[in-house]
GROMACS .gro file of C-alpha atoms in nm:
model
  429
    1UNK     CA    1   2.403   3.011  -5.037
    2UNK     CA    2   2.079   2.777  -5.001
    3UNK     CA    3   2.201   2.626  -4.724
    4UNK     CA    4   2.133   2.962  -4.503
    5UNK     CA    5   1.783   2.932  -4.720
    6UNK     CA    6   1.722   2.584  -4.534
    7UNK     CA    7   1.893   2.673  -4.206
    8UNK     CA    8   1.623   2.949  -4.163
    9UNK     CA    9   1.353   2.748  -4.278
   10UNK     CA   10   1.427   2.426  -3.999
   11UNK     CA   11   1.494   2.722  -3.760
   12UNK     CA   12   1.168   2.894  -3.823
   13UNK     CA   13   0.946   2.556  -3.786
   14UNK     CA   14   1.143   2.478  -3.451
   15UNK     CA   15   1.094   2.782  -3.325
   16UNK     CA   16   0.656   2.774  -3.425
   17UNK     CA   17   0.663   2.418  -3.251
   18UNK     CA   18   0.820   2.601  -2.951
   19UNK     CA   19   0.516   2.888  -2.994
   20UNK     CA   20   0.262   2.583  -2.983
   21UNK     CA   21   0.413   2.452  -2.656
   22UNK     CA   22   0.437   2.810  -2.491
   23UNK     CA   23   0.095   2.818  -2.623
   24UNK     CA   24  -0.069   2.499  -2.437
   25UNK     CA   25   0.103   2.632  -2.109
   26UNK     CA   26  -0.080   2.960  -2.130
   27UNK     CA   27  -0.401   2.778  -2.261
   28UNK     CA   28  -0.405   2.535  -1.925
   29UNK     CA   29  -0.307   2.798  -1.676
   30UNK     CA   30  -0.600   2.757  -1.495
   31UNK     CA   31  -0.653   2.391  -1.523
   32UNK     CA   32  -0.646   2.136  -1.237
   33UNK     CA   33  -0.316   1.973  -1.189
   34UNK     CA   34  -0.174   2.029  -1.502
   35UNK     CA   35   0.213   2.034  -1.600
   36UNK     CA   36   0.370   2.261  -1.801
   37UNK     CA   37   0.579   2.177  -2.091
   38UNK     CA   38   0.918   2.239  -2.225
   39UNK     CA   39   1.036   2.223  -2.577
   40UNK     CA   40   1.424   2.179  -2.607
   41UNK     CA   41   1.610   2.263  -2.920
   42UNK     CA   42   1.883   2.057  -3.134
   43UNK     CA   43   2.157   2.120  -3.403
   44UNK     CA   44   2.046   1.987  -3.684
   45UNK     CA   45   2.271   1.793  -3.907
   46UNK     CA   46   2.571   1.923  -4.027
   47UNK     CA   47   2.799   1.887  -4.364
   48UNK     CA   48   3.170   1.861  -4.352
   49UNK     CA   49   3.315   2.141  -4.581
   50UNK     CA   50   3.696   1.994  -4.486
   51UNK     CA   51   3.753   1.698  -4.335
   52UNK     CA   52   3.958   1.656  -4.029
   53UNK     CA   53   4.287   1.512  -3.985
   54UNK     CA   54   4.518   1.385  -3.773
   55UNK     CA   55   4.922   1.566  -3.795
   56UNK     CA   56   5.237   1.361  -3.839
   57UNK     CA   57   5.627   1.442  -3.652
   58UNK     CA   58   5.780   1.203  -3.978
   59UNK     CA   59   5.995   1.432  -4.169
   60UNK     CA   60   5.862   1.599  -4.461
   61UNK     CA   61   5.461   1.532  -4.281
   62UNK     CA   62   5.235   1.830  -4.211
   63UNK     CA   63   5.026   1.917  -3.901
   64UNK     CA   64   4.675   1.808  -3.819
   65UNK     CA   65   4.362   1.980  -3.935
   66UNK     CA   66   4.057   2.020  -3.770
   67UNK     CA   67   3.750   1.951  -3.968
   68UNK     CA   68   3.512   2.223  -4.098
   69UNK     CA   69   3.143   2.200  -4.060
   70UNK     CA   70   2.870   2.381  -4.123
   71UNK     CA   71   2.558   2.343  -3.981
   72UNK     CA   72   2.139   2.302  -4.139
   73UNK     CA   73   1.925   2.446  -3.864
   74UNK     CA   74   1.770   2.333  -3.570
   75UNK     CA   75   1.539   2.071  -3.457
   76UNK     CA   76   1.321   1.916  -3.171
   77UNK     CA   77   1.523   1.732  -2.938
   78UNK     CA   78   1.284   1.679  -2.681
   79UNK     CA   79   0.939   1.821  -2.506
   80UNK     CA   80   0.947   1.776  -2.168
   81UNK     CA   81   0.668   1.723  -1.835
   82UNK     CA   82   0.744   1.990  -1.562
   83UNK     CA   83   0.678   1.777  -1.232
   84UNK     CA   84   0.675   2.006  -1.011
   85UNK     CA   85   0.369   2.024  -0.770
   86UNK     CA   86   0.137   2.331  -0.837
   87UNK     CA   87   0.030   2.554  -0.575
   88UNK     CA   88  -0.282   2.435  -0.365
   89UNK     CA   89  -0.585   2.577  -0.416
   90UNK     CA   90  -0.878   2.569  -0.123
   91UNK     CA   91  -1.219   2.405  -0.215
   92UNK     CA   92  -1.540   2.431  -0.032
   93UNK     CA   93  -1.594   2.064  -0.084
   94UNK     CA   94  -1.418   1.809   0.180
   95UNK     CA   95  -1.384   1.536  -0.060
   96UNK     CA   96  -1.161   1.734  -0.326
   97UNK     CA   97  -0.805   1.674  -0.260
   98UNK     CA   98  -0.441   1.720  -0.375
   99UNK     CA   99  -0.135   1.541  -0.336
  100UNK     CA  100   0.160   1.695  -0.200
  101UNK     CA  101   0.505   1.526  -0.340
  102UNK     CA  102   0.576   1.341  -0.625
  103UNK     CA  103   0.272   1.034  -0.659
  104UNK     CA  104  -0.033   1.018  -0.899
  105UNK     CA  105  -0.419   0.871  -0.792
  106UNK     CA  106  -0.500   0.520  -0.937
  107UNK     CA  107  -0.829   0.556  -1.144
  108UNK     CA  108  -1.011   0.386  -1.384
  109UNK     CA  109  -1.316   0.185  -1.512
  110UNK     CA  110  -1.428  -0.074  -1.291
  111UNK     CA  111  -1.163  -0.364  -1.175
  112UNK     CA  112  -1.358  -0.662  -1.014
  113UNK     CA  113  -1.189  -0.796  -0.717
  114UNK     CA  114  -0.878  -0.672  -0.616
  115UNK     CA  115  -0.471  -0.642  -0.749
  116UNK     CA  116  -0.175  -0.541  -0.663
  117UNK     CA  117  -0.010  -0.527  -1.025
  118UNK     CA  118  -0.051  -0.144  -1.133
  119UNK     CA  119   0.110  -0.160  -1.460
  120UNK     CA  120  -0.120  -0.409  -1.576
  121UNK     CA  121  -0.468  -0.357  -1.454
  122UNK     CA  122  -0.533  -0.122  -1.763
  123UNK     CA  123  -0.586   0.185  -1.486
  124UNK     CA  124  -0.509   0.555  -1.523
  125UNK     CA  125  -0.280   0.779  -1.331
  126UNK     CA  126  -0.363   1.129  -1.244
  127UNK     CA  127  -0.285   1.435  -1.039
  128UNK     CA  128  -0.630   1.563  -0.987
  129UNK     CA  129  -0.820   1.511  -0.677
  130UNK     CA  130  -1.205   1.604  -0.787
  131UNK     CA  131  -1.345   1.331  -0.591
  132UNK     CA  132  -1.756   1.257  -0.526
  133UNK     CA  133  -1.996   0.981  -0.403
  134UNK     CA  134  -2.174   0.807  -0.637
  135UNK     CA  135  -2.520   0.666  -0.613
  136UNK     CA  136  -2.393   0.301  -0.581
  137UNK     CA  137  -2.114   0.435  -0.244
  138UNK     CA  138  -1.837   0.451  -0.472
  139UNK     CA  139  -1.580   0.747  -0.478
  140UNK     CA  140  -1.523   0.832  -0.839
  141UNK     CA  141  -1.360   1.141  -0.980
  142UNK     CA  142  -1.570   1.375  -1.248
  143UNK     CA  143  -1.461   1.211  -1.520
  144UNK     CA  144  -1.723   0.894  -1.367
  145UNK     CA  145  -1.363   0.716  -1.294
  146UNK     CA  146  -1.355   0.517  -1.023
  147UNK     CA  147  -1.090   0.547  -0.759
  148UNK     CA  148  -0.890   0.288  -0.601
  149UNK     CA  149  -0.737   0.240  -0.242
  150UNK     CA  150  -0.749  -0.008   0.028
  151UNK     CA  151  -1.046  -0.117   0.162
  152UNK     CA  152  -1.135  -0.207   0.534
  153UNK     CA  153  -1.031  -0.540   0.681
  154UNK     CA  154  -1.323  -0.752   0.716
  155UNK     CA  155  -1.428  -0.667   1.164
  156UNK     CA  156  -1.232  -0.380   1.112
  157UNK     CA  157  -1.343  -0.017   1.102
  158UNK     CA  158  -1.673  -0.093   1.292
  159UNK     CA  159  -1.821   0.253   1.490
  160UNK     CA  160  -1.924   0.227   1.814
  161UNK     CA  161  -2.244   0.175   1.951
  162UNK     CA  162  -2.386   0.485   2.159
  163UNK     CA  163  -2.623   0.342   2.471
  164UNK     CA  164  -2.990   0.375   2.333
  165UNK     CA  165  -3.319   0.344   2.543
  166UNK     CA  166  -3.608   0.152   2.393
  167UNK     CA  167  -3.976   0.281   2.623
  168UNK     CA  168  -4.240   0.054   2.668
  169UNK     CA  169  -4.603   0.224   2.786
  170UNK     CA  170  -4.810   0.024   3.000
  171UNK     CA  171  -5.100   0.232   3.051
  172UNK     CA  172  -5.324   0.101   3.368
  173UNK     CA  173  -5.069  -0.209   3.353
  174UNK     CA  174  -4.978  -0.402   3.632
  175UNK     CA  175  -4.590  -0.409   3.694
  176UNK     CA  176  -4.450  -0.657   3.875
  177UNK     CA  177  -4.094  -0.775   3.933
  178UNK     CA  178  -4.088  -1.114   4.065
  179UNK     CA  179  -3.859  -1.379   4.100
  180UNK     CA  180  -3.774  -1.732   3.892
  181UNK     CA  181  -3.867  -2.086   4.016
  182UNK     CA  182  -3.440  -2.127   4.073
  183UNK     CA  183  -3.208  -1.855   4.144
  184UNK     CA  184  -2.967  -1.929   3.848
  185UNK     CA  185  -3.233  -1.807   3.609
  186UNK     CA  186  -3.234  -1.451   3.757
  187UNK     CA  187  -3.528  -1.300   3.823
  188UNK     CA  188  -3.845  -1.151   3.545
  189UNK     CA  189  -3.990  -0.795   3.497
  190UNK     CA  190  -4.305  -0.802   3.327
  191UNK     CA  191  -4.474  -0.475   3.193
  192UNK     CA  192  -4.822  -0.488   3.069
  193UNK     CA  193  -4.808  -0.858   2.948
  194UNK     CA  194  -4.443  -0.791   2.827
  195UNK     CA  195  -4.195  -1.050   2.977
  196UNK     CA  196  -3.803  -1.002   3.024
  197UNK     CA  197  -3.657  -1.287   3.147
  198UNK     CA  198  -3.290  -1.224   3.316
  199UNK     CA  199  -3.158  -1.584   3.137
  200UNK     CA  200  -3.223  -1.414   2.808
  201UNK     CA  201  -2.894  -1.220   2.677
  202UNK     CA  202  -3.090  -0.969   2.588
  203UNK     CA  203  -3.244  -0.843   2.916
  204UNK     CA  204  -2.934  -0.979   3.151
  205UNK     CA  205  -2.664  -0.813   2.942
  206UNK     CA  206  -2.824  -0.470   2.983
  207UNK     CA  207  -2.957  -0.533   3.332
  208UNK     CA  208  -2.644  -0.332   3.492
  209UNK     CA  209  -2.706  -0.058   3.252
  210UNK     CA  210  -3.059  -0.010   3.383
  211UNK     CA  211  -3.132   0.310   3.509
  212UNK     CA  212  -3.443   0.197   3.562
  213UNK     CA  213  -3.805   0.220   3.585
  214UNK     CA  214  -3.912   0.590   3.550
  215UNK     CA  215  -4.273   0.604   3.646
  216UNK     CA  216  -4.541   0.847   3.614
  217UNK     CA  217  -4.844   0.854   3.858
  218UNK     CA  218  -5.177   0.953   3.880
  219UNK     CA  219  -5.075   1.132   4.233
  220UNK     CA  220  -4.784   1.157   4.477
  221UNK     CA  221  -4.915   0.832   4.633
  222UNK     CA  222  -4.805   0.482   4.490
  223UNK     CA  223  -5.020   0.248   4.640
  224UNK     CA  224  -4.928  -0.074   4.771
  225UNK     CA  225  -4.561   0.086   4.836
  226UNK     CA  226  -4.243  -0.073   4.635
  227UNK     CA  227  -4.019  -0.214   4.948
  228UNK     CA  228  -3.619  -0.193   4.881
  229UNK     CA  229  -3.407  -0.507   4.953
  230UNK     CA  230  -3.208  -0.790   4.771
  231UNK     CA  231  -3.424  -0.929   4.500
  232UNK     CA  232  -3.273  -1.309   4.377
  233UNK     CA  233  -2.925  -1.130   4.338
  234UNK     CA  234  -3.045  -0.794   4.261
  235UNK     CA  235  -3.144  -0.509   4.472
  236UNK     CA  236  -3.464  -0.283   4.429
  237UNK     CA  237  -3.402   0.055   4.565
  238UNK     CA  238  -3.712   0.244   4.496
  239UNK     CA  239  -3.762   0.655   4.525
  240UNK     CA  240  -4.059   0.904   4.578
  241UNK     CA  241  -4.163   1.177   4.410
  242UNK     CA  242  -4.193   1.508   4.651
  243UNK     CA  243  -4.536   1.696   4.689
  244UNK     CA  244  -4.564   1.964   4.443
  245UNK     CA  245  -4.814   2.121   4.669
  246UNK     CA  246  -5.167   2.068   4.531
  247UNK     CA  247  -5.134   1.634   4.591
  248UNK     CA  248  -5.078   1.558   4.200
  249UNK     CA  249  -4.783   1.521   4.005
  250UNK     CA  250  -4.483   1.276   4.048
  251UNK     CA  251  -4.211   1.058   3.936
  252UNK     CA  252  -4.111   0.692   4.112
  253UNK     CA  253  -3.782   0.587   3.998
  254UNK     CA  254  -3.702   0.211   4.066
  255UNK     CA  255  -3.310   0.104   4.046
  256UNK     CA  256  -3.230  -0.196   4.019
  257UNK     CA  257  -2.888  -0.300   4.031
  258UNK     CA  258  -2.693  -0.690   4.101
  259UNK     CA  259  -2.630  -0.784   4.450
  260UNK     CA  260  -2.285  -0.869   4.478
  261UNK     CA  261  -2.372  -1.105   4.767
  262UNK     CA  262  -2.558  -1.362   4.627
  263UNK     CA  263  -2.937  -1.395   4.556
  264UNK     CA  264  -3.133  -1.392   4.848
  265UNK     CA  265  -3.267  -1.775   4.923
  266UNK     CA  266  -3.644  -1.644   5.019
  267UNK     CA  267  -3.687  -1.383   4.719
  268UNK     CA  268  -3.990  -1.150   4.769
  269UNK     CA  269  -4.243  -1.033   4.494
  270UNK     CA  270  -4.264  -0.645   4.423
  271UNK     CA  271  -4.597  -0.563   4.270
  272UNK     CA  272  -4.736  -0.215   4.205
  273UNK     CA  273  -5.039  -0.040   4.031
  274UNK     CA  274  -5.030   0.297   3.837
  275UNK     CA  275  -5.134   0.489   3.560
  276UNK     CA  276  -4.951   0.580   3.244
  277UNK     CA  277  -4.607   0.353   3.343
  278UNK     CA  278  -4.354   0.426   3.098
  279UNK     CA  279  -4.004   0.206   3.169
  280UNK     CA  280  -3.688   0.246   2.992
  281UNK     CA  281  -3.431   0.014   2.966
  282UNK     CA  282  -3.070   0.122   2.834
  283UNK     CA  283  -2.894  -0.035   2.596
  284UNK     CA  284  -2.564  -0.144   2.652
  285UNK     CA  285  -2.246   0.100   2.472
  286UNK     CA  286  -2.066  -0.101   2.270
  287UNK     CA  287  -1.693   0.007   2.217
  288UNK     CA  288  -1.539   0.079   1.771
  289UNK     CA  289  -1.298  -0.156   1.672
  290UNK     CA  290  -1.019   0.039   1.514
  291UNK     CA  291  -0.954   0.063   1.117
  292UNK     CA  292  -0.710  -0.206   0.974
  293UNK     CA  293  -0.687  -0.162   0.561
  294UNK     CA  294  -0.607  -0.388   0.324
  295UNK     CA  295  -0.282  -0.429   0.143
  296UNK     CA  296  -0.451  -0.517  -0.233
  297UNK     CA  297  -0.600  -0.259  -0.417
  298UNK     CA  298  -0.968  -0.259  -0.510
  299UNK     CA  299  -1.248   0.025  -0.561
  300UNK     CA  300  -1.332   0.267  -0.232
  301UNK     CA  301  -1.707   0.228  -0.141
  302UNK     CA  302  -1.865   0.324   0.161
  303UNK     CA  303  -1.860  -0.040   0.403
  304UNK     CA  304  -2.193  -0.196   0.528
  305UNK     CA  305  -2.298  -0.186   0.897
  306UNK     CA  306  -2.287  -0.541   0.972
  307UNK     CA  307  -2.570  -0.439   1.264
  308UNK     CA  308  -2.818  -0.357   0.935
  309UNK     CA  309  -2.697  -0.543   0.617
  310UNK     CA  310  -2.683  -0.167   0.465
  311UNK     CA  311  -2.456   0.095   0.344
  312UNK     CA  312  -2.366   0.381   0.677
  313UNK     CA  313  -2.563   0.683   0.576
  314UNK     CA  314  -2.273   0.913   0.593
  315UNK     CA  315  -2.377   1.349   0.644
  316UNK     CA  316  -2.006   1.468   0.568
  317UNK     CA  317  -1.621   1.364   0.516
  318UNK     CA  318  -1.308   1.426   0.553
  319UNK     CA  319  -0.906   1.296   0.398
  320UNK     CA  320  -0.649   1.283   0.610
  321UNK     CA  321  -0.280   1.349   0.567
  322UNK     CA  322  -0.232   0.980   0.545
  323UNK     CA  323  -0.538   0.930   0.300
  324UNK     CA  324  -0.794   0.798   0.519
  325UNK     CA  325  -1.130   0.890   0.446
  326UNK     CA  326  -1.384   0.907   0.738
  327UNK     CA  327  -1.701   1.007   0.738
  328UNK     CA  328  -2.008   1.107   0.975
  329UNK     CA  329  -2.330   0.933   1.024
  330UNK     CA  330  -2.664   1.074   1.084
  331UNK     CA  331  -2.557   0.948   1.462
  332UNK     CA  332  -2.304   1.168   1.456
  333UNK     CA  333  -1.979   0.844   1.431
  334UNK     CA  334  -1.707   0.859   1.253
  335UNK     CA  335  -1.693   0.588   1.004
  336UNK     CA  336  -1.352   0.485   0.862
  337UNK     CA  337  -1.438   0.462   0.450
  338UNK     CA  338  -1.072   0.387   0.292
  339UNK     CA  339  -0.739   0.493   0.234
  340UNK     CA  340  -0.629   0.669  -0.115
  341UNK     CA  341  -0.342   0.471  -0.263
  342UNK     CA  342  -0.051   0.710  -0.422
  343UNK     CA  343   0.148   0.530  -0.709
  344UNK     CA  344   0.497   0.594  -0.749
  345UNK     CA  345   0.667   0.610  -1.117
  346UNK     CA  346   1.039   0.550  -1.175
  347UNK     CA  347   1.039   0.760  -1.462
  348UNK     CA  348   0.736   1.017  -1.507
  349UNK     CA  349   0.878   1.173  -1.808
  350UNK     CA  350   0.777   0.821  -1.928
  351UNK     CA  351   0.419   0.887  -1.912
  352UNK     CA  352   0.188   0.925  -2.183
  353UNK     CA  353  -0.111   1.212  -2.138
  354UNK     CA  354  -0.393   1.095  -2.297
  355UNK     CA  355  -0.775   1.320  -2.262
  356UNK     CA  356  -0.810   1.527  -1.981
  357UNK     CA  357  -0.584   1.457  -1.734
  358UNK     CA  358  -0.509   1.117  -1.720
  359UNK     CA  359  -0.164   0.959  -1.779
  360UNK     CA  360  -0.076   0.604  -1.868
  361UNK     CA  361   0.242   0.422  -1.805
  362UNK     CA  362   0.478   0.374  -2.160
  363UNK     CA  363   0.728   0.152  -2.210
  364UNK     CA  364   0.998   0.390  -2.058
  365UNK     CA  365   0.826   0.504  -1.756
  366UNK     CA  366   0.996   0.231  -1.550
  367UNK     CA  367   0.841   0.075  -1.229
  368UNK     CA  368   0.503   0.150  -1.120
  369UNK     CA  369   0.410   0.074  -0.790
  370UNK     CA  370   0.119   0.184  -0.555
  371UNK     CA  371   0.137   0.276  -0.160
  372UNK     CA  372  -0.011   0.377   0.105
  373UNK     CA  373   0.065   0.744   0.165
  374UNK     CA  374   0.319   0.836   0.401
  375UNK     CA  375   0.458   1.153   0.374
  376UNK     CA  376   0.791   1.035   0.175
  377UNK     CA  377   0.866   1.073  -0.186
  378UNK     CA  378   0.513   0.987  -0.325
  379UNK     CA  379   0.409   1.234  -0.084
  380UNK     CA  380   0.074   1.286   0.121
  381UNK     CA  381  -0.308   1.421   0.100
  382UNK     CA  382  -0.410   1.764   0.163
  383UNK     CA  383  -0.827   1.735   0.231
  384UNK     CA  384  -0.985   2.049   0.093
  385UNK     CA  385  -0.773   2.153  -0.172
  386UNK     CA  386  -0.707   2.131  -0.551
  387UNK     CA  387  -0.324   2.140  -0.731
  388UNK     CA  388  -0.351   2.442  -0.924
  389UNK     CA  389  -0.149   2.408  -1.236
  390UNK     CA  390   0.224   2.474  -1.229
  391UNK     CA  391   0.251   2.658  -1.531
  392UNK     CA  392   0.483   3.003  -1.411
  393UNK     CA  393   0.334   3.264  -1.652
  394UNK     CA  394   0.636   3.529  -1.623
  395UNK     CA  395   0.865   3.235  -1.762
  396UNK     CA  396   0.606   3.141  -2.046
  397UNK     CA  397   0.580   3.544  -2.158
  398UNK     CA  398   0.957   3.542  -2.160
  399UNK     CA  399   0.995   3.245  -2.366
  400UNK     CA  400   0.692   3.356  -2.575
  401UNK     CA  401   0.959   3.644  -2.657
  402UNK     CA  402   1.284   3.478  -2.695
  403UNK     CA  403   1.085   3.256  -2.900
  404UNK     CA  404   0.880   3.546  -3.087
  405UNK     CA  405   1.235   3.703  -3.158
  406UNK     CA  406   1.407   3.360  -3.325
  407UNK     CA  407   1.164   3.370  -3.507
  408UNK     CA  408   1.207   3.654  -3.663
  409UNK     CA  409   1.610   3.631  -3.677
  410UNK     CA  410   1.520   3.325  -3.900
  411UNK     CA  411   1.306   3.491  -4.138
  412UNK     CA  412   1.547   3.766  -4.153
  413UNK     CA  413   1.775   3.495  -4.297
  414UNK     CA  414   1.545   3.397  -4.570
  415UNK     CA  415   1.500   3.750  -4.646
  416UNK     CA  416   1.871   3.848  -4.645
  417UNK     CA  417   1.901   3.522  -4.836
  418UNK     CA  418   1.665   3.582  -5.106
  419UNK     CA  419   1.849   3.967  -5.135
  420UNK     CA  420   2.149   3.781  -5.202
  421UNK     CA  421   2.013   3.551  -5.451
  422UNK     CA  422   1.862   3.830  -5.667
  423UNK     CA  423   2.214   3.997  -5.652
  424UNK     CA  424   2.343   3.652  -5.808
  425UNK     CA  425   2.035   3.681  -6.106
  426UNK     CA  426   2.119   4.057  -6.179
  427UNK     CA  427   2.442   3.980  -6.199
  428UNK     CA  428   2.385   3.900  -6.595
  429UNK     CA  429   2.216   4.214  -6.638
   0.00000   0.00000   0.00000
């Protein structure tokens, strides 16, 4: 008759460890990529009141016999981690993101250098994509983790180079375009004591992106006038302003473009005087290379512009499906960052959860392994959203009953039990 005592008493502590799982699901129904757990029940162990036996055809032999057994409750077999992927949540901030499939984010304090051996750089798995800039150009999550991906290719990644003008003002300053002592030199445009020299790459590889010499003058009348013609292998083409009707007012424009003929073997000298010159000279577009990333993990950061020696000042971002982050410069470029690596687990029942929501590999998690994302099994990046938790709260109410109501079945038993036994004492009486 005890043995219904302790039954009930095993069955009433399984079913309160069940009540503290159902519990923590309800608790974290609102938290950021969490999974929801599942407690599985056991037989406990059992007592033979007849032992089986096996039946004999000899003469005289009797049958078999199955055994008899009789059970002592029930007890944890297992608590399992529900997988599946929550439902995505939109966020106002373009660096929070969420993973779609099966893969975790590699994160962590910092690793010098870079890896390629997950399971033993001592870093932290996770499912929630709270991401932010830090003060040094690192991403890092809001737990001041930093997260880990592939970095640019050295010469890789580089934006391009919008044309720019540079103005020099030559007020009262004579201008005068005049050619070299030997026609392989080019020619040389000085502007108020300022000297370009065509055989310096700086003036001769923008020469064919001038546009040219916009000039303002006192009046409508440049005196001496600017002739057009070759010029040492270039051509001068000069323009006039029209009258605006009261004599003042005006714009010269000199082009000056390469004569595909050949320099001119008795150059002439252009010289002109004027008031308030102002020439621009464009500088030449220079064409991105495209992104190549690295196949070792190490740290995102925003890259240096090799053109200053300093980080890109990035306004705003964006993660692709394929978990490329670019950004956007005050110059309005795009500026390839990194790529988020996804890490695959073998076995992710094998994880541990330790604070918040990080996860470390244990011994029976299997292979860990980090890629870049693709869109197969570890899945891809959705920019702009969160991974609400997967916790379904119409099964957790149901349990909660089922579980309220073994519960109570078990301390019904005890009751019934403890009836019985006082039966047994009055007995005497």
């Amino acid at each position: 008759m005890v043995r219904s005592m302790v039954a009930a008493v095993a069955g009433l502590k399984s079913h309160q460890s069940k009540m503290d799982v159902i519990g923590n699901n309800i608790a974290n129904v609102n938290t950021w990529g969490f999974k929801s757990y599942s407690y599985n029940f056991q037989d406990s162990m059992y007592a033979n009141s007849i032992n089986g036996s096996g039946g004999s055809a000899m003469a005289g032999a009797a049958g078999g016999r199955n055994a008899s057994q009789v059970g002592y409750g029930s007890t944890l077999s297992s608590i399992t981690n529900e997988f599946g992927t929550g439902a995505p949540s939109p966020s106002s901030n373009p660096l929070d993101c969420m993973i779609d499939g099966t893969g975790f984010f590699l994160v962590g304090n910092m690793v010098n250098g870079s890896f390629t051996n997950v399971a033993d750089s001592g870093l932290f798995l996770s499912r929630v994509g709270i991401f932010r800039v830090d003060n040094n150009g690192y991403l890092v999550d809001d737990q001041r983790s930093y997260v880990y991906g592939y970095a640019l290719v050295d010469g890789t990644g580089i934006p391009e180079t919008p044309a720019t003008k540079a103005e020099y003002k030559a007020d009262q300053a004579q201008v005068t375009v005049a050619p070299a002592t030997a026609p392989a030199t080019g020619f040389t445009v000085t502007i108020g004591g300022v000297s370009f020299p065509s055989q310096s790459t700086e003036f001769d590889d923008q020469i064919n992106d001038w546009i040219a010499a916009a000039v303002t003058a006192g009046n409508a009348n440049v005196t001496p006038p600017i002739p057009a013609g070759p010029l040492n292998g270039y051509t001068v083409e000069p323009s006039y302003p029209q009258e605006d009707g009261n004599g003042t007012g005006g714009t010269v424009n000199i082009l000056i473009t390469r004569n595909e003929k050949g320099p001119d073997p008795n150059p002439a000298t252009v010289t002109s005087m004027f008031a308030g010159a102002v020439v621009t000279d464009g500088k030449a577009h220079v064409a991105g290379s495209p992104a190549q990333y690295a196949n070792e993990l190490s740290a995102i950061r925003i890259p240096t512009d090799p053109n200053t020696g300093r980080q890109y000042e990035i306004q705003s971002y964006k993660i692709n499906e394929d978990g490329t982050i670019i950004g956007v410069d005050k110059q309005n470029r795009s500026i390839a960052i990194g790529q988020l690596a996804l890490v695959t687990v073998e076995n992710p029942n094998g994880l541990e959860k330790t604070s918040g929501y990080y996860y470390t590999p244990g011994a029976n998690a299997g292979d860990v392994e980090a890629d870049k994302p693709n869109g197969g099994p570890s899945g891809k990046i959705k920019g702009g959203y969160l991974e609400m938790a997967n916790v379904d709260l119409a099964n957790e109410f149901s349990n909660m009953i089922t579980a309220q109501r073994g519960f109570q079945a078990n301390s019904k038993i005890i009751t019934v039990t403890d009836e019985m036994l006082a039966e047994l004492v009055n007995m005497k009486r």
